Short mmCIF file of C-alpha atoms in Angstrom, two decimals:
data_model
loop_
_atom_site.label_atom_id
_atom_site.label_comp_id
_atom_site.label_asym_id
_atom_site.label_seq_id
_atom_site.Cartn_x
_atom_site.Cartn_y
_atom_site.Cartn_z
CA MET A 721 -0.12 0.05 0.16
CA SER A 722 1.18 3.39 -0.93
CA GLU A 723 2.58 5.74 1.96
CA ALA A 724 0.11 8.42 0.73
CA ALA A 725 -2.86 6.27 1.10
CA GLY A 726 -5.32 7.64 3.27
CA THR A 727 -8.47 9.81 3.54
CA PRO A 728 -9.74 12.35 1.09
CA GLU A 729 -8.32 15.30 3.29
CA LYS A 730 -4.74 14.19 2.78
CA TYR A 731 -5.09 14.97 -0.95
CA GLY A 732 -6.47 18.46 -0.57
CA ARG A 733 -9.78 17.61 -2.37
CA ASP A 734 -12.13 20.19 -0.65
CA ASP A 735 -15.14 19.49 -2.65
CA VAL A 736 -15.70 15.90 -1.64
CA VAL A 737 -19.02 15.43 0.13
CA GLY A 738 -20.80 12.66 1.64
CA ASP A 739 -24.31 11.49 1.55
CA GLU A 740 -25.30 14.00 4.35
CA GLY A 741 -23.52 16.88 2.31
CA ARG A 742 -25.66 16.86 -0.68
CA GLY A 743 -28.77 18.25 0.59
CA PRO A 744 -31.92 18.80 -1.24
CA HIS A 745 -30.51 20.75 -3.95
CA ALA A 746 -28.27 17.86 -5.27
CA PRO A 747 -29.04 17.16 -8.67
CA GLY A 748 -31.32 14.26 -9.49
CA PRO A 749 -30.84 11.81 -12.49
CA TRP A 750 -32.24 13.98 -15.28
CA GLN A 751 -30.08 16.98 -14.19
CA SER A 752 -27.00 14.86 -13.86
CA GLY A 753 -27.73 13.19 -17.26
CA ALA A 754 -27.75 16.65 -18.90
CA VAL A 755 -24.50 17.33 -17.18
CA VAL A 756 -23.12 14.22 -18.54
CA VAL A 757 -23.98 15.47 -22.07
CA GLY A 758 -22.24 18.58 -21.61
CA MET A 759 -18.97 16.98 -20.11
CA VAL A 760 -18.82 14.59 -23.04
CA VAL A 761 -19.87 16.41 -26.10
CA GLY A 762 -16.97 18.18 -27.61
CA ALA A 763 -15.54 19.61 -30.79
CA GLY A 764 -13.97 16.28 -31.71
CA ILE A 765 -17.09 15.02 -33.69
CA PHE A 766 -16.69 17.87 -36.23
CA ARG A 767 -13.20 16.50 -37.17
CA SER A 768 -12.76 13.03 -36.01
CA ALA A 769 -15.72 11.69 -38.10
CA ALA A 770 -13.85 12.33 -41.18
CA ALA A 771 -10.93 10.10 -40.04
CA VAL A 772 -13.43 7.27 -39.07
CA GLY A 773 -14.96 7.59 -42.72
CA ALA A 774 -11.64 7.26 -44.01
CA ALA A 775 -10.85 4.27 -41.99
CA LEU A 776 -14.11 2.26 -42.47
CA GLY A 777 -15.37 3.37 -46.07
CA SER A 778 -19.12 2.32 -45.62
CA ALA A 779 -22.08 3.63 -43.81
CA PRO A 780 -23.00 0.49 -41.82
CA ALA A 781 -19.49 0.09 -40.52
CA ILE A 782 -19.48 3.83 -39.44
CA TYR A 783 -22.63 3.70 -37.42
CA ALA A 784 -21.48 0.51 -35.82
CA ALA A 785 -18.13 2.04 -34.70
CA TRP A 786 -20.04 5.15 -32.92
CA LEU A 787 -22.38 2.85 -31.45
CA ALA A 788 -19.78 0.76 -30.18
CA GLY A 789 -17.89 3.70 -28.89
CA GLY A 790 -20.87 4.74 -27.01
CA LEU A 791 -20.86 1.39 -25.11
CA VAL A 792 -17.25 1.56 -24.35
CA ALA A 793 -17.43 5.15 -23.00
CA LEU A 794 -20.51 4.01 -20.84
CA ALA A 795 -18.64 0.92 -19.50
CA GLY A 796 -15.68 3.25 -18.64
CA ALA A 797 -17.64 5.89 -17.05
CA LEU A 798 -19.38 3.35 -14.66
CA CYS A 799 -16.12 2.02 -13.68
CA TYR A 800 -14.78 5.76 -13.07
CA ALA A 801 -17.74 6.36 -11.08
CA GLU A 802 -16.68 3.92 -8.35
CA LEU A 803 -13.00 4.85 -8.43
CA SER A 804 -13.57 8.66 -8.32
CA THR A 805 -15.92 8.21 -5.39
CA ALA A 806 -13.80 5.66 -3.39
CA PHE A 807 -10.44 7.63 -4.07
CA PRO A 808 -11.31 11.20 -4.75
CA HIS A 809 -8.54 13.64 -5.83
CA ALA A 810 -8.23 16.73 -7.79
CA GLY A 811 -5.80 15.00 -10.30
CA GLY A 812 -8.58 12.43 -11.34
CA ASP A 813 -6.96 9.18 -12.28
CA TYR A 814 -3.70 10.08 -10.37
CA ARG A 815 -4.94 8.84 -6.84
CA PHE A 816 -6.28 5.59 -7.82
CA LEU A 817 -3.53 4.83 -10.09
CA LYS A 818 -1.22 5.42 -7.18
CA GLU A 819 -3.13 3.17 -4.94
CA ALA A 820 -3.16 0.35 -7.47
CA TYR A 821 0.30 0.49 -9.05
CA GLY A 822 2.37 2.69 -6.75
CA ASP A 823 4.23 6.14 -7.04
CA THR A 824 6.15 5.73 -10.47
CA ILE A 825 2.95 4.73 -12.54
CA ALA A 826 1.03 7.74 -10.87
CA PHE A 827 3.74 10.13 -11.55
CA LEU A 828 4.16 8.95 -15.18
CA PHE A 829 0.20 9.55 -15.58
CA GLY A 830 0.45 12.92 -14.28
CA TRP A 831 3.47 13.73 -16.39
CA SER A 832 2.01 12.26 -19.47
CA ARG A 833 -1.34 13.89 -18.91
CA PHE A 834 0.28 17.44 -18.55
CA THR A 835 3.15 17.11 -21.08
CA VAL A 836 1.35 14.70 -23.87
CA ILE A 837 -2.51 14.35 -23.60
CA PHE A 838 -3.31 18.09 -22.76
CA THR A 839 -0.76 19.64 -24.85
CA ALA A 840 -1.66 17.39 -27.76
CA SER A 841 -5.32 17.98 -27.26
CA ALA A 842 -4.79 21.74 -27.28
CA ALA A 843 -2.85 21.63 -30.55
CA MET A 844 -5.45 19.25 -31.97
CA LEU A 845 -8.27 21.58 -31.00
CA ALA A 846 -6.41 24.55 -32.64
CA PHE A 847 -6.11 22.75 -35.81
CA VAL A 848 -10.02 22.00 -35.73
CA GLY A 849 -10.59 25.44 -35.46
CA THR A 850 -8.21 26.55 -38.36
CA ASP A 851 -9.46 23.73 -40.54
CA TYR A 852 -13.00 25.07 -40.36
CA LEU A 853 -11.78 28.87 -40.64
CA ALA A 854 -10.07 27.65 -43.64
CA THR A 855 -13.40 26.75 -45.45
CA LEU A 856 -14.25 30.53 -45.42
CA VAL A 857 -10.59 32.08 -45.52
CA PRO A 858 -8.23 30.03 -47.76
CA MET A 859 -5.16 29.43 -45.71
CA GLY A 860 -1.80 27.63 -46.30
CA SER A 861 -0.18 25.51 -43.55
CA ALA A 862 2.02 28.45 -42.42
CA THR A 863 -1.07 30.74 -42.08
CA ARG A 864 -3.06 27.98 -40.21
CA ALA A 865 -0.14 27.42 -37.91
CA ALA A 866 0.11 31.20 -37.27
CA VAL A 867 -3.60 31.31 -36.41
CA ALA A 868 -3.47 28.38 -34.12
CA VAL A 869 -0.32 29.79 -32.36
CA ALA A 870 -2.26 33.22 -31.84
CA ALA A 871 -5.44 31.24 -30.48
CA VAL A 872 -3.39 29.42 -27.85
CA LEU A 873 -1.52 32.45 -26.91
CA LEU A 874 -4.56 34.59 -26.45
CA LEU A 875 -6.38 31.91 -24.38
CA GLY A 876 -3.48 31.44 -22.25
CA LEU A 877 -3.19 35.14 -21.60
CA LEU A 878 -6.78 35.40 -20.80
CA ASN A 879 -6.32 32.65 -18.42
CA LEU A 880 -3.31 34.31 -16.68
CA ARG A 881 -5.25 37.77 -16.39
CA GLY A 882 -8.31 35.79 -14.67
CA LEU A 883 -10.60 36.47 -17.81
CA ALA A 884 -11.12 32.95 -18.68
CA ILE A 885 -14.64 31.66 -19.91
CA SER A 886 -16.84 31.10 -16.76
CA VAL A 887 -18.44 27.95 -15.95
CA ARG A 888 -21.82 29.44 -16.76
CA GLY A 889 -20.21 30.57 -20.07
CA GLU A 890 -18.82 27.03 -20.68
CA VAL A 891 -22.52 25.55 -20.23
CA VAL A 892 -23.82 28.03 -22.97
CA LEU A 893 -21.06 27.01 -25.27
CA VAL A 894 -21.79 23.20 -24.73
CA ALA A 895 -25.35 23.98 -25.52
CA LEU A 896 -24.30 25.65 -28.63
CA VAL A 897 -22.44 22.30 -29.69
CA VAL A 898 -25.55 20.45 -29.10
CA VAL A 899 -27.63 22.93 -31.10
CA ALA A 900 -25.13 22.65 -33.91
CA LEU A 901 -25.25 18.84 -33.94
CA LEU A 902 -28.96 19.02 -33.99
CA ALA A 903 -28.82 21.46 -36.84
CA LEU A 904 -26.64 18.85 -38.67
CA GLY A 905 -29.35 16.46 -38.32
CA GLY A 906 -31.99 18.88 -39.74
CA ALA A 907 -29.76 19.74 -42.85
CA GLY A 908 -29.45 16.12 -43.40
CA ALA A 909 -33.32 15.45 -43.29
CA TRP A 910 -33.73 18.42 -45.56
CA LEU A 911 -31.27 17.11 -48.11
CA ARG A 912 -32.62 13.58 -47.77
CA GLY A 913 -36.03 15.01 -48.42
CA SER A 914 -35.04 17.01 -51.52
CA GLY A 915 -33.58 13.84 -53.06
CA ALA A 916 -29.98 15.03 -53.22
CA PRO A 917 -27.94 11.92 -54.27
CA ALA A 918 -25.34 10.66 -51.72
CA PRO A 919 -21.76 10.14 -53.07
CA ALA A 920 -20.48 6.64 -53.61
CA THR A 921 -19.01 4.32 -50.85
CA MET A 922 -15.09 4.26 -50.74
CA PRO A 923 -13.53 1.00 -51.97
CA ASN A 924 -10.53 1.13 -49.41
CA HIS A 925 -10.30 1.50 -45.77
CA GLU A 926 -7.86 1.05 -42.88
CA GLY A 927 -9.93 -0.98 -40.29
CA MET A 928 -11.96 -0.76 -37.20
CA GLY A 929 -8.97 -0.53 -34.97
CA THR A 930 -8.01 3.03 -36.55
CA ALA A 931 -11.62 4.17 -36.61
CA MET A 932 -12.08 3.40 -32.81
CA ILE A 933 -8.97 5.68 -31.97
CA TYR A 934 -10.95 8.64 -33.59
CA VAL A 935 -14.23 7.53 -32.28
CA MET A 936 -13.28 7.42 -28.75
CA LEU A 937 -11.62 10.93 -29.12
CA ALA A 938 -14.94 12.34 -29.48
CA TYR A 939 -16.17 10.53 -26.45
CA GLY A 940 -13.17 11.39 -24.48
CA GLY A 941 -15.02 13.28 -21.69
CA PHE A 942 -16.43 10.01 -20.25
CA ASN A 943 -14.17 9.56 -17.40
CA ASP A 944 -14.64 13.20 -16.37
CA ALA A 945 -18.46 12.81 -16.19
CA ALA A 946 -17.98 10.11 -13.57
CA THR A 947 -16.99 12.72 -11.09
CA LEU A 948 -20.70 13.44 -10.73
CA SER A 949 -21.01 10.46 -8.59
CA ALA A 950 -19.95 12.47 -5.73
CA GLU A 951 -22.76 15.06 -6.23
CA VAL A 952 -26.04 13.01 -6.88
CA ARG A 953 -28.77 12.43 -4.27
CA ARG A 954 -28.66 8.62 -4.28
CA PRO A 955 -26.10 6.43 -5.49
CA ARG A 956 -28.21 4.68 -8.27
CA ASP A 957 -28.81 8.11 -9.73
CA ILE A 958 -25.36 8.11 -11.19
CA THR A 959 -26.10 4.90 -13.11
CA TYR A 960 -29.17 6.41 -14.60
CA ALA A 961 -27.52 9.60 -15.23
CA LEU A 962 -24.47 7.91 -16.99
CA VAL A 963 -26.65 5.57 -18.98
CA GLY A 964 -29.11 8.30 -19.89
CA GLY A 965 -26.36 10.96 -20.82
CA MET A 966 -24.25 8.60 -22.73
CA ALA A 967 -27.16 7.33 -24.70
CA ALA A 968 -27.94 10.95 -25.45
CA VAL A 969 -24.36 11.55 -26.49
CA THR A 970 -24.27 8.35 -28.78
CA ALA A 971 -27.62 9.35 -30.47
CA LEU A 972 -26.28 13.05 -31.19
CA TYR A 973 -23.14 11.42 -32.65
CA LEU A 974 -25.17 9.09 -34.82
CA ILE A 975 -27.49 11.91 -35.89
CA ALA A 976 -24.37 13.91 -37.04
CA ASN A 977 -22.78 11.08 -38.76
CA TRP A 978 -26.17 10.26 -40.62
CA ALA A 979 -26.14 13.65 -41.68
CA TYR A 980 -22.55 13.45 -42.85
CA LEU A 981 -23.13 10.20 -44.80
CA THR A 982 -26.45 11.62 -46.35
CA ALA A 983 -24.75 14.85 -47.50
CA LEU A 984 -21.33 13.65 -48.41
CA GLY A 985 -21.24 9.84 -48.58
CA PRO A 986 -18.30 8.03 -46.95
CA ALA A 987 -15.91 9.23 -49.59
CA GLY A 988 -16.81 12.81 -49.33
CA LEU A 989 -16.80 12.55 -45.48
CA ALA A 990 -13.29 11.04 -45.64
CA ALA A 991 -11.97 13.69 -47.96
CA SER A 992 -13.31 16.71 -45.78
CA ALA A 993 -11.39 18.58 -43.25
CA ALA A 994 -14.42 20.36 -42.08
CA PRO A 995 -17.54 17.92 -42.84
CA ALA A 996 -19.92 19.70 -40.71
CA ALA A 997 -19.40 23.07 -42.70
CA ALA A 998 -19.57 21.12 -45.95
CA VAL A 999 -23.01 19.59 -44.89
CA MET A 1000 -24.50 23.13 -44.10
CA ARG A 1001 -23.14 24.60 -47.25
CA ARG A 1002 -24.88 21.94 -49.38
CA ALA A 1003 -28.06 22.31 -47.39
CA LEU A 1004 -28.26 26.05 -46.63
CA GLY A 1005 -25.66 27.64 -48.92
CA PRO A 1006 -23.02 30.03 -47.57
CA ALA A 1007 -25.02 31.31 -44.54
CA GLY A 1008 -25.41 27.84 -43.19
CA GLU A 1009 -21.70 27.22 -43.77
CA ILE A 1010 -20.71 30.49 -42.02
CA ALA A 1011 -23.04 29.76 -39.09
CA MET A 1012 -21.49 26.17 -38.59
CA VAL A 1013 -17.93 27.50 -38.93
CA ALA A 1014 -18.58 30.09 -36.07
CA ALA A 1015 -20.12 27.32 -33.82
CA VAL A 1016 -17.15 25.12 -34.21
CA VAL A 1017 -14.66 27.89 -33.64
CA VAL A 1018 -16.35 29.00 -30.53
CA ALA A 1019 -16.64 25.44 -29.27
CA THR A 1020 -12.83 24.70 -29.66
CA ALA A 1021 -12.13 27.92 -28.05
CA ALA A 1022 -14.24 26.86 -24.92
CA ILE A 1023 -12.70 23.28 -24.67
CA LEU A 1024 -9.18 24.89 -25.05
CA ASN A 1025 -9.97 27.02 -22.17
CA ALA A 1026 -11.18 24.22 -19.99
CA LEU A 1027 -7.71 22.31 -20.86
CA PHE A 1028 -5.73 25.24 -19.16
CA LEU A 1029 -7.87 24.87 -15.96
CA VAL A 1030 -7.64 21.24 -15.75
CA GLY A 1031 -3.98 21.16 -16.54
CA GLY A 1032 -3.33 23.42 -13.63
CA ARG A 1033 -5.16 21.02 -11.38
CA THR A 1034 -3.01 18.00 -12.55
CA LEU A 1035 0.23 19.98 -11.61
CA THR A 1036 -1.32 20.75 -8.31
CA ALA A 1037 -1.88 17.14 -7.76
CA LEU A 1038 1.60 16.09 -8.52
CA ALA A 1039 2.95 18.83 -6.49
CA GLY A 1040 1.31 17.20 -3.50
CA ASP A 1041 3.70 14.26 -3.67
CA THR A 1042 6.65 16.06 -5.50
CA PRO A 1043 7.47 19.21 -3.54
CA ALA A 1044 9.80 20.23 -6.45
CA LEU A 1045 6.96 21.08 -8.62
CA ALA A 1046 4.96 22.91 -6.02
CA ARG A 1047 5.98 26.27 -7.78
CA LEU A 1048 4.40 24.91 -11.17
CA GLY A 1049 1.26 23.64 -9.31
CA ARG A 1050 0.81 26.68 -7.01
CA TRP A 1051 -2.98 27.79 -7.50
CA ASP A 1052 -3.93 31.45 -7.69
CA ARG A 1053 -7.40 31.42 -6.22
CA ALA A 1054 -8.16 35.10 -7.18
CA ARG A 1055 -7.68 34.21 -10.77
CA GLY A 1056 -8.87 30.64 -10.77
CA VAL A 1057 -5.64 29.12 -12.42
CA ALA A 1058 -2.21 28.04 -11.57
CA PRO A 1059 -0.27 30.65 -13.61
CA ALA A 1060 3.08 28.69 -13.90
CA ALA A 1061 1.27 25.70 -15.25
CA VAL A 1062 -0.59 27.80 -17.76
CA ARG A 1063 2.62 29.09 -19.07
CA CYS A 1064 4.11 25.65 -19.28
CA GLN A 1065 1.19 24.33 -21.17
CA VAL A 1066 1.40 27.19 -23.83
CA ALA A 1067 5.25 26.59 -24.03
CA LEU A 1068 4.59 22.91 -24.74
CA THR A 1069 1.63 23.35 -26.99
CA LEU A 1070 3.34 25.85 -29.41
CA PRO A 1071 5.90 23.51 -30.72
CA LEU A 1072 3.39 20.79 -31.25
CA ILE A 1073 1.50 23.25 -33.38
CA LEU A 1074 4.64 23.90 -35.52
CA TRP A 1075 5.28 20.36 -35.81
CA GLY A 1076 1.82 19.61 -36.83
CA ALA A 1077 1.97 22.35 -39.35
CA THR A 1078 4.77 20.60 -41.29
CA THR A 1079 2.83 17.46 -41.72
CA PRO A 1080 0.06 16.66 -44.20
CA ALA A 1081 -2.72 16.76 -41.41
CA GLY A 1082 -1.83 18.42 -38.09
CA PHE A 1083 -4.98 17.03 -36.31
CA ALA A 1084 -4.10 13.55 -37.28
CA THR A 1085 -0.50 13.98 -36.24
CA MET A 1086 -1.53 15.25 -32.78
CA VAL A 1087 -3.90 12.19 -32.44
CA ASP A 1088 -0.99 9.82 -33.27
CA TYR A 1089 1.29 11.56 -30.82
CA MET A 1090 -1.30 11.34 -28.10
CA ALA A 1091 -3.23 8.03 -28.63
CA PRO A 1092 -0.86 5.32 -27.42
CA VAL A 1093 -0.12 7.07 -24.12
CA TYR A 1094 -3.71 8.06 -23.63
CA TRP A 1095 -4.81 4.49 -24.05
CA LEU A 1096 -2.18 2.96 -22.16
CA PHE A 1097 -3.36 4.61 -18.93
CA LEU A 1098 -6.90 4.27 -19.66
CA THR A 1099 -6.31 0.39 -19.94
CA LEU A 1100 -4.71 0.76 -16.42
CA SER A 1101 -7.46 2.66 -14.91
CA GLY A 1102 -9.90 0.16 -16.17
CA ALA A 1103 -7.77 -2.67 -14.48
CA ALA A 1104 -7.52 -0.70 -11.23
CA LEU A 1105 -11.14 -1.34 -10.32
CA PRO A 1106 -10.77 -5.16 -9.44
CA ILE A 1107 -7.40 -4.44 -8.05
CA LEU A 1108 -8.34 -1.89 -5.53
CA ARG A 1109 -11.58 -3.74 -4.74
CA LEU A 1110 -9.31 -6.52 -3.45
CA ARG A 1111 -6.17 -4.47 -1.98
CA ARG A 1112 -8.47 -1.69 -0.61
CA ALA A 1113 -11.55 -3.37 0.41
CA ASP A 1114 -11.56 -1.32 3.64
CA VAL A 1115 -12.16 1.89 1.76
CA PRO A 1116 -15.86 2.98 1.78
CA ARG A 1117 -17.57 3.02 -1.73
CA PRO A 1118 -20.47 5.46 -2.02
CA TYR A 1119 -21.12 4.18 -5.42
CA ARG A 1120 -20.47 0.51 -6.79
CA ALA A 1121 -20.30 -0.15 -10.46
CA PRO A 1122 -23.00 -2.71 -11.58
CA LEU A 1123 -21.91 -5.95 -12.78
CA ALA A 1124 -18.37 -5.39 -11.68
CA PRO A 1125 -15.89 -6.89 -12.30
CA LEU A 1126 -17.34 -8.02 -15.66
CA LEU A 1127 -17.92 -4.39 -16.55
CA SER A 1128 -14.23 -3.39 -15.67
CA LEU A 1129 -13.13 -6.66 -17.60
CA VAL A 1130 -15.15 -5.30 -20.85
CA PHE A 1131 -13.73 -1.82 -20.44
CA THR A 1132 -10.13 -2.84 -19.89
CA ALA A 1133 -10.11 -5.28 -23.00
CA ALA A 1134 -11.65 -2.56 -25.18
CA ALA A 1135 -9.25 -0.07 -23.79
CA GLY A 1136 -6.25 -2.36 -24.25
CA ALA A 1137 -7.57 -3.42 -27.95
CA ILE A 1138 -7.52 0.46 -28.77
CA PHE A 1139 -4.09 0.77 -27.15
CA VAL A 1140 -2.71 -1.99 -29.35
CA ALA A 1141 -4.52 -0.72 -32.40
CA SER A 1142 -3.13 2.89 -31.64
CA MET A 1143 0.44 1.28 -31.52
CA VAL A 1144 -0.08 -0.46 -34.97
CA HIS A 1145 -1.66 2.79 -36.31
CA VAL A 1146 1.47 4.95 -35.59
CA GLY A 1147 3.99 2.38 -36.41
CA VAL A 1148 7.54 2.02 -34.98
CA ALA A 1149 8.34 5.80 -35.19
CA GLY A 1150 5.25 6.86 -33.40
CA CYS A 1151 5.87 4.05 -30.54
CA ALA A 1152 9.20 5.47 -30.19
CA VAL A 1153 8.11 8.96 -29.64
CA SER A 1154 5.63 7.71 -26.93
CA ALA A 1155 8.27 5.41 -25.26
CA ALA A 1156 10.59 8.54 -25.47
CA MET A 1157 8.17 10.84 -23.48
CA LEU A 1158 7.67 8.22 -20.95
CA ALA A 1159 11.34 7.69 -20.54
CA ILE A 1160 11.82 11.51 -20.13
CA GLY A 1161 9.11 11.27 -17.48
CA MET A 1162 11.26 8.62 -15.58
CA VAL A 1163 14.39 10.64 -15.82
CA THR A 1164 12.57 13.73 -14.58
CA ARG A 1165 11.19 11.69 -11.59
CA ALA A 1166 14.85 10.53 -10.85
CA ALA A 1167 16.15 14.03 -10.98
CA LEU A 1168 13.29 15.34 -8.75
CA SER A 1169 13.78 12.61 -6.37
CA ARG A 1170 17.39 13.21 -6.02
CA HIS A 1171 16.56 17.07 -5.74
CA LYS A 1172 14.17 16.22 -2.73
CA GLY A 1173 16.92 13.78 -1.22
CA ALA A 1174 19.73 16.49 -1.49
CA GLY A 1175 17.33 19.11 0.11
CA ALA A 1176 16.55 16.54 2.99
CA ARG A 1177 20.16 15.97 3.55
CA SER A 1178 21.05 19.63 3.38
CA GLU A 1179 18.28 20.32 6.19
CA ALA A 1180 19.60 17.51 8.36
CA HIS A 1181 23.18 18.69 7.97
CA GLN A 1182 22.04 22.20 9.07
CA GLY A 1183 20.04 20.85 11.93
CA ALA A 1184 23.24 18.77 12.97
CA SER A 1185 25.29 21.84 12.84
CA ALA A 1186 22.99 24.03 14.93
CA SER A 1187 23.01 21.34 17.59
CA LEU A 1188 26.89 21.25 17.80
CA GLU A 1189 27.06 25.02 18.11
CA ILE A 1190 24.44 24.81 21.01
#
């Protein structure tokens, strides 16, 4: 058992409440289900669907992939709901990975989440925004990179000045994404009713493994949605909320893909860097295209803003066990951010944007960079559920995932399969990059440990000297 194992208070989580703390205003299953939709739906569906179309090449396979993705995300969310209530922590997976596997794996997760997952996600979102803007204002790769860099710098500056988008603003912007997806469905119905012919099916495709990497990218908020389990009135409400919320998200994604396929066909979907804008242009002309581009750009900005907030919390969590990182993880309550963490995120994101700009598709390059590391830790998190049920049976569990450990087995197997698919997809070079980032994390941890040890020895020496003087 880890030395840090203990009560939630030891980890500085001040928003954890028990049953007695929820009160009459705690959200019920309907309200919680709506929050789940807001935490999962993002900008990925507006770009990753094209990669799924290219990988599969036929409408039935595309629909099957998005439906399977919804089921995998639901299984994962239910597993995370138990883990996050039993081992609450501001760093999310960090706490229960530490409990299940020890300090080293937990540190590598925090390191990878901050230096790989969040930074690649930020660059990826910037590319989504510029890909859509380019449908209105033609831009070369250098111009797209400049716009993406400017967006990251601007949002970083707004966060540092305490002018980031508020929680209420985030809710409004998530509602905008949902409206945009429903508008896509309406456009598809309009085109279907007008008898517009759909383009032909693509003859070549990569396979389901590659498709699922991009499908699950769009479902990526499912693990964050599980944190609602500490807030609902009754434990069973989180099951209803997650099932209902994930069903709604899956339905929205199927509607969006139906619109893409109706308007563009698999070949047209695969060829488009901005499929939602292409659908709206075909249905409603330039006005529809402009409206969709505006919605997607605003959505990417909102999600990028959220990444800056969560990234700071990750470093704050790491700093609790690694004092040498305390300065990076120091939280500014007045501005609601960790300023040094925001600067670090911006500094790490900008080179990724420049790298992506030199490749044929910056969005896909960022997915390739992130996917193996991301799915490695999701697989470990899924396997942590049965491990901790055995190892930490003494820990109270306000919520217990239904059908566990079968549910954990299903999610872990699916996550592991996607992890393997991501390694096959990126090839030897991509795997080498992922391994290198983990290796750098190990070296960093060793250096920080030596720094901590040297500091402790120095303090002991100073104490001994003082004793001799006395």
